[in-house]
mmCIF file of C-alpha atoms and ligand atoms in Angstrom:
data_model
loop_
_atom_site.group_PDB
_atom_site.id
_atom_site.type_symbol
_atom_site.label_atom_id
_atom_site.label_comp_id
_atom_site.label_asym_id
_atom_site.label_seq_id
_atom_site.Cartn_x
_atom_site.Cartn_y
_atom_site.Cartn_z
ATOM 1 C CA THR A 165 66.025 -2.979 -66.917
ATOM 2 C CA ARG A 166 68.669 -5.001 -65.133
ATOM 3 C CA LEU A 167 67.614 -8.091 -67.073
ATOM 4 C CA ARG A 168 67.887 -6.184 -70.352
ATOM 5 C CA LEU A 169 71.364 -5.064 -69.431
ATOM 6 C CA LEU A 170 72.372 -8.647 -68.720
ATOM 7 C CA LEU A 171 70.938 -9.838 -72.048
ATOM 8 C CA LEU A 172 72.788 -7.079 -73.859
ATOM 9 C CA LEU A 173 76.010 -8.052 -72.117
ATOM 10 C CA GLY A 174 75.479 -11.692 -73.090
ATOM 11 C CA LEU A 175 74.862 -10.679 -76.706
ATOM 12 C CA LEU A 176 78.014 -8.567 -76.766
ATOM 13 C CA LEU A 177 80.018 -11.440 -75.311
ATOM 14 C CA ARG A 178 78.703 -13.813 -77.949
ATOM 15 C CA VAL A 179 79.528 -11.422 -80.764
ATOM 16 C CA ALA A 180 83.036 -11.043 -79.376
ATOM 17 C CA VAL A 181 83.556 -14.814 -79.112
ATOM 18 C CA CYS A 182 82.209 -15.379 -82.641
ATOM 19 C CA SER A 183 84.478 -12.761 -84.165
ATOM 20 C CA VAL A 184 87.460 -14.309 -82.389
ATOM 21 C CA ASN A 185 86.393 -17.700 -83.774
ATOM 22 C CA THR A 186 86.219 -16.424 -87.364
ATOM 23 C CA ILE A 187 89.764 -15.145 -87.018
ATOM 24 C CA THR A 188 91.258 -18.290 -85.489
ATOM 25 C CA LEU A 189 89.385 -20.906 -87.585
ATOM 26 C CA CYS A 190 91.002 -21.543 -90.933
ATOM 27 C CA LYS A 191 89.387 -23.196 -93.954
ATOM 28 C CA ILE A 192 90.273 -26.624 -95.278
ATOM 29 C CA GLY A 193 93.575 -26.430 -97.132
ATOM 30 C CA GLU A 194 94.755 -23.602 -94.910
ATOM 31 C CA PHE A 195 96.884 -23.515 -91.798
ATOM 32 C CA LYS A 196 97.187 -21.021 -88.982
ATOM 33 C CA HIS A 197 100.250 -18.872 -88.749
ATOM 34 C CA GLU A 198 100.186 -16.338 -85.907
ATOM 35 C CA ASN A 199 96.836 -14.580 -86.550
ATOM 36 C CA LEU A 200 96.647 -15.419 -90.236
ATOM 37 C CA CYS A 201 95.196 -18.270 -92.223
ATOM 38 C CA CYS A 202 97.617 -19.253 -94.956
ATOM 39 C CA LEU A 203 97.070 -21.590 -97.908
ATOM 40 C CA GLN A 204 98.961 -24.862 -97.581
ATOM 41 C CA CYS A 205 101.694 -25.736 -100.035
ATOM 42 C CA SER A 206 100.675 -28.132 -102.795
ATOM 43 C CA ALA A 207 102.093 -31.653 -103.088
ATOM 44 C CA GLY A 208 105.627 -31.651 -104.454
ATOM 45 C CA THR A 209 106.479 -28.398 -102.672
ATOM 46 C CA TYR A 210 107.393 -27.447 -99.112
ATOM 47 C CA LEU A 211 106.852 -24.313 -97.052
ATOM 48 C CA ARG A 212 109.538 -21.667 -97.227
ATOM 49 C CA ASN A 213 107.617 -18.692 -95.806
ATOM 50 C CA PRO A 214 104.018 -18.438 -94.518
ATOM 51 C CA CYS A 215 101.650 -15.880 -96.109
ATOM 52 C CA GLN A 216 101.753 -12.200 -95.140
ATOM 53 C CA GLU A 217 98.014 -11.565 -95.675
ATOM 54 C CA ASN A 218 95.032 -13.565 -94.444
ATOM 55 C CA HIS A 219 93.932 -16.421 -96.791
ATOM 56 C CA ASN A 220 96.839 -15.777 -99.127
ATOM 57 C CA LYS A 221 99.319 -18.115 -100.661
ATOM 58 C CA SER A 222 102.445 -18.998 -98.765
ATOM 59 C CA GLU A 223 105.873 -19.061 -100.317
ATOM 60 C CA CYS A 224 106.480 -22.667 -101.294
ATOM 61 C CA ALA A 225 109.498 -24.240 -102.970
ATOM 62 C CA PRO A 226 109.657 -27.442 -105.042
ATOM 63 C CA CYS A 227 111.171 -30.553 -103.467
ATOM 64 C CA ASP A 228 114.815 -31.265 -104.206
ATOM 65 C CA SER A 229 115.717 -34.318 -106.271
ATOM 66 C CA GLU A 230 115.245 -37.670 -104.462
ATOM 67 C CA HIS A 231 112.706 -35.978 -102.181
ATOM 68 C CA PHE A 232 108.881 -35.957 -102.258
ATOM 69 C CA ILE A 233 105.660 -34.869 -100.516
ATOM 70 C CA ASP A 234 102.454 -36.518 -101.751
ATOM 71 C CA HIS A 235 99.909 -34.231 -100.034
ATOM 72 C CA LYS A 236 99.130 -30.556 -99.280
ATOM 73 C CA ASN A 237 101.411 -29.505 -96.466
ATOM 74 C CA ARG A 238 103.249 -26.954 -94.371
ATOM 75 C CA GLU A 239 106.389 -29.051 -93.983
ATOM 76 C CA SER A 240 109.704 -27.263 -93.729
ATOM 77 C CA GLU A 241 111.307 -29.886 -95.956
ATOM 78 C CA CYS A 242 110.369 -32.776 -98.258
ATOM 79 C CA PHE A 243 110.821 -36.458 -97.332
ATOM 80 C CA PRO A 244 113.655 -38.490 -98.856
ATOM 81 C CA CYS A 245 112.515 -41.122 -101.376
ATOM 82 C CA SER A 246 112.910 -44.828 -100.514
ATOM 83 C CA VAL A 247 115.846 -46.658 -102.004
ATOM 84 C CA CYS A 248 115.353 -50.123 -103.516
ATOM 85 C CA ARG A 249 117.540 -52.881 -102.042
ATOM 86 C CA ASP A 250 119.651 -55.066 -104.278
ATOM 87 C CA ASP A 251 117.038 -57.886 -104.034
ATOM 88 C CA GLN A 252 114.318 -55.477 -105.190
ATOM 89 C CA GLU A 253 113.519 -53.695 -108.423
ATOM 90 C CA GLU A 254 112.020 -50.267 -109.011
ATOM 91 C CA VAL A 255 108.433 -50.336 -110.295
ATOM 92 C CA ALA A 256 107.651 -46.624 -109.891
ATOM 93 C CA LYS A 257 110.155 -43.801 -110.010
ATOM 94 C CA CYS A 258 110.739 -41.241 -107.290
ATOM 95 C CA SER A 259 109.034 -37.953 -108.195
ATOM 96 C CA ARG A 260 108.366 -34.713 -106.301
ATOM 97 C CA THR A 261 104.831 -35.896 -105.545
ATOM 98 C CA ALA A 262 105.335 -39.646 -105.006
ATOM 99 C CA ASP A 263 107.793 -41.976 -103.328
ATOM 100 C CA ARG A 264 109.705 -44.592 -105.302
ATOM 101 C CA VAL A 265 107.994 -48.010 -105.297
ATOM 102 C CA CYS A 266 110.159 -51.105 -104.941
ATOM 103 C CA GLN A 267 109.188 -54.756 -105.103
ATOM 104 C CA CYS A 268 110.905 -58.138 -104.971
ATOM 105 C CA LYS A 269 112.629 -59.189 -108.179
ATOM 106 C CA GLN A 270 111.102 -61.820 -110.471
ATOM 107 C CA GLY A 271 111.126 -65.298 -108.890
ATOM 108 C CA THR A 272 111.116 -63.902 -105.349
ATOM 109 C CA TYR A 273 108.384 -62.621 -103.049
ATOM 110 C CA CYS A 274 107.808 -60.891 -99.724
ATOM 111 C CA ASP A 275 104.420 -61.113 -97.974
ATOM 112 C CA SER A 276 105.135 -59.004 -94.879
ATOM 113 C CA GLU A 277 103.788 -55.473 -94.467
ATOM 114 C CA ASN A 278 106.867 -53.430 -95.342
ATOM 115 C CA CYS A 279 109.168 -56.283 -96.329
ATOM 116 C CA LEU A 280 111.883 -55.461 -93.821
ATOM 117 C CA GLU A 281 113.438 -58.899 -94.298
ATOM 118 C CA ARG A 282 114.919 -60.054 -97.593
ATOM 119 C CA CYS A 283 112.808 -61.395 -100.448
ATOM 120 C CA HIS A 284 112.195 -65.176 -100.360
ATOM 121 C CA THR A 285 112.622 -67.500 -103.331
ATOM 122 C CA CYS A 286 109.269 -68.562 -104.784
ATOM 123 C CA SER A 287 108.263 -72.176 -104.004
ATOM 124 C CA SER A 288 107.865 -74.663 -106.840
ATOM 125 C CA CYS A 289 105.125 -77.302 -106.816
ATOM 126 C CA PRO A 290 106.232 -81.024 -106.778
ATOM 127 C CA ASP A 291 104.083 -82.122 -109.721
ATOM 128 C CA GLY A 292 103.935 -78.727 -111.307
ATOM 129 C CA ARG A 293 100.381 -78.363 -110.073
ATOM 130 C CA VAL A 294 100.272 -74.589 -109.632
ATOM 131 C CA VAL A 295 97.024 -73.082 -108.395
ATOM 132 C CA ARG A 296 98.402 -69.528 -108.363
ATOM 133 C CA LYS A 297 101.686 -68.258 -109.699
ATOM 134 C CA CYS A 298 104.155 -66.505 -107.431
ATOM 135 C CA ASN A 299 104.266 -62.723 -107.633
ATOM 136 C CA ALA A 300 106.186 -60.043 -105.744
ATOM 137 C CA THR A 301 103.863 -60.178 -102.727
ATOM 138 C CA MET A 302 102.620 -63.802 -102.639
ATOM 139 C CA ASP A 303 104.323 -67.195 -102.813
ATOM 140 C CA THR A 304 103.249 -69.874 -105.282
ATOM 141 C CA VAL A 305 100.090 -71.760 -104.300
ATOM 142 C CA CYS A 306 100.256 -75.505 -105.113
ATOM 143 C CA ASP A 307 97.426 -78.023 -105.481
ATOM 144 C CA LYS A 308 98.080 -79.808 -102.167
ATOM 145 C CA PHE A 309 95.334 -82.424 -102.576
ATOM 146 C CA ASP A 310 97.177 -84.268 -105.363
ATOM 147 C CA SER A 311 100.769 -83.420 -104.549
ATOM 148 C CA GLU A 312 100.778 -85.210 -101.173
ATOM 149 C CA PRO A 313 99.234 -88.686 -101.617
ATOM 150 C CA GLY A 314 98.714 -90.688 -98.419
ATOM 151 C CA GLN A 315 98.283 -87.558 -96.371
ATOM 152 C CA SER A 316 95.307 -86.031 -98.117
ATOM 153 C CA GLY A 317 91.967 -85.634 -96.429
ATOM 154 C CA SER A 318 90.127 -88.394 -98.296
ATOM 155 C CA GLN A 319 92.544 -91.089 -97.094
ATOM 156 C CA CYS A 320 91.971 -90.149 -93.477
ATOM 157 C CA PHE A 321 88.258 -90.204 -94.141
ATOM 158 C CA CYS A 322 88.481 -93.721 -95.679
ATOM 159 C CA PHE A 323 90.244 -95.001 -92.552
ATOM 160 C CA SER A 324 87.979 -93.360 -90.039
ATOM 161 C CA LYS A 325 84.705 -94.471 -91.604
ATOM 162 C CA PRO A 326 85.014 -98.296 -91.011
ATOM 163 C CA LEU A 327 86.627 -97.600 -87.649
ATOM 164 C CA GLY A 328 83.574 -95.587 -86.704
ATOM 165 C CA ILE A 329 81.247 -98.411 -87.775
ATOM 166 C CA VAL A 330 83.251 -100.898 -85.651
ATOM 167 C CA VAL A 331 82.951 -98.609 -82.650
ATOM 168 C CA ILE A 332 79.209 -98.254 -83.184
ATOM 169 C CA ILE A 333 78.729 -102.040 -83.517
ATOM 170 C CA ALA A 334 80.842 -102.676 -80.398
ATOM 171 C CA ALA A 335 78.826 -100.153 -78.438
ATOM 172 C CA PHE A 336 75.610 -101.772 -79.716
ATOM 173 C CA ILE A 337 76.769 -105.248 -78.575
ATOM 174 C CA ILE A 338 77.771 -103.942 -75.140
ATOM 175 C CA ILE A 339 74.396 -102.201 -74.665
ATOM 176 C CA ILE A 340 72.443 -105.280 -75.802
ATOM 177 C CA GLY A 341 74.574 -107.458 -73.511
ATOM 178 C CA ALA A 342 73.900 -105.163 -70.576
ATOM 179 C CA VAL A 343 70.154 -105.192 -71.304
ATOM 180 C CA ILE A 344 70.126 -109.040 -71.517
ATOM 181 C CA ILE A 345 71.995 -109.345 -68.214
ATOM 182 C CA LEU A 346 69.583 -106.900 -66.614
ATOM 183 C CA ILE A 347 66.550 -108.860 -67.879
ATOM 184 C CA LEU A 348 68.078 -112.132 -66.639
ATOM 185 C CA LYS A 349 68.724 -110.626 -63.220
ATOM 186 C CA ILE A 350 65.124 -109.372 -63.022
ATOM 187 C CA ILE A 351 63.835 -112.828 -63.972
ATOM 188 C CA CYS A 352 66.083 -114.461 -61.351
ATOM 189 C CA TYR A 353 64.928 -111.955 -58.744
ATOM 190 C CA CYS A 354 61.281 -112.639 -59.595
ATOM 191 C CA LYS A 355 61.801 -116.392 -59.442
ATOM 192 C CA ARG A 356 63.513 -116.050 -56.070
ATOM 193 C CA GLY A 357 60.549 -113.959 -54.937
ATOM 194 C CA GLU A 358 58.196 -116.680 -56.157
ATOM 195 C CA ASN A 359 60.228 -119.257 -54.270
ATOM 196 C CA ILE A 360 60.014 -117.217 -51.070
ATOM 197 C CA GLN A 361 56.285 -116.769 -51.616
ATOM 198 C CA LEU A 362 55.918 -120.467 -52.332
ATOM 199 C CA SER A 363 57.819 -121.506 -49.209
ATOM 200 C CA SER A 364 55.791 -119.095 -47.068
ATOM 201 C CA THR A 365 52.473 -120.468 -48.390
ATOM 202 C CA MET A 366 53.732 -123.992 -47.815
ATOM 203 C CA LEU A 367 54.380 -123.212 -44.174
HETATM 204 C C1 NAG B 76 96.536 -11.707 -101.155
HETATM 205 O O1 NAG B 76 95.098 -11.716 -101.226
HETATM 206 C C2 NAG B 76 94.581 -10.559 -101.798
HETATM 207 C C3 NAG B 76 93.065 -10.650 -101.711
HETATM 208 O O2 NAG B 76 92.589 -11.916 -102.067
HETATM 209 C C4 NAG B 76 95.092 -10.408 -103.241
HETATM 210 O O3 NAG B 76 94.613 -9.255 -103.797
HETATM 211 C C5 NAG B 76 96.599 -10.396 -103.241
HETATM 212 O O4 NAG B 76 97.086 -10.376 -104.537
HETATM 213 C C6 NAG B 76 97.149 -11.569 -102.497
HETATM 214 N N1 NAG B 76 98.579 -11.488 -102.379
HETATM 215 C C7 NAG B 76 99.395 -12.487 -102.742
HETATM 216 C C8 NAG B 76 100.845 -12.249 -102.491
HETATM 217 O O5 NAG B 76 99.011 -13.505 -103.267
HETATM 218 C C1 NAG B 77 99.899 -60.886 -106.212
HETATM 219 O O1 NAG B 77 98.737 -61.673 -106.294
HETATM 220 C C2 NAG B 77 97.756 -61.361 -105.329
HETATM 221 C C3 NAG B 77 96.623 -62.356 -105.468
HETATM 222 O O2 NAG B 77 96.247 -62.541 -106.797
HETATM 223 C C4 NAG B 77 97.299 -59.925 -105.506
HETATM 224 O O3 NAG B 77 96.342 -59.596 -104.522
HETATM 225 C C5 NAG B 77 98.502 -58.995 -105.399
HETATM 226 O O4 NAG B 77 98.106 -57.664 -105.641
HETATM 227 C C6 NAG B 77 99.577 -59.410 -106.382
HETATM 228 N N1 NAG B 77 100.737 -58.585 -106.165
HETATM 229 C C7 NAG B 77 101.359 -57.932 -107.136
HETATM 230 C C8 NAG B 77 102.537 -57.132 -106.747
HETATM 231 O O5 NAG B 77 100.969 -57.983 -108.295
#
């Protein structure tokens, strides 16, 4: 009977914990305010007052001009829109749901993450050999192979190839020379040995 009592207690505890959980856990798109789950404000609006009843809408107000929020939220105010610098142009307007998009003006580019520096002037290719035109985020790509004669890869290759052959031939001659000297030394040594043998037999 004691065991039953314990089991019952455990069950009661679990029920209590679960009911607490259902109160505190809010659904996706909701947020917790005191003991209530309130619906988040939609993009383009900010939170003025949280809901009064569980799972109800909150009081949301539209963003002021030059302000935006691009996601569901519970922010107390909208974010100010970016302002384009004088070396940039606007490519997307500021709206309640999206920030203004700026990019470098025609003929200039900026390839860093947020372009905190100024836009750079697009490079021009010496012989007009453009592989890829400059745009707002990437500089011009030139055909380097033809625009820099004397420094291209093939020239280096043409120089190194005969040089390599010379080195190989030189190494070959040195090895053969060494082998010949070695053979001569062995022959000399053998002859000297013969001489010693000869002199000993003569004695
Ligand atoms: C709150 O939710 C209840 C039940 O879903 C609904 O009847 C009521 O109209 C809602 N109140 C507001 C202010 O939206
Ligand atoms: C610039 O060109 C690159 C490569 O083609 C591309 O990935 C990038 O999106 C372009 N940028 C703009 C702003 O069009």
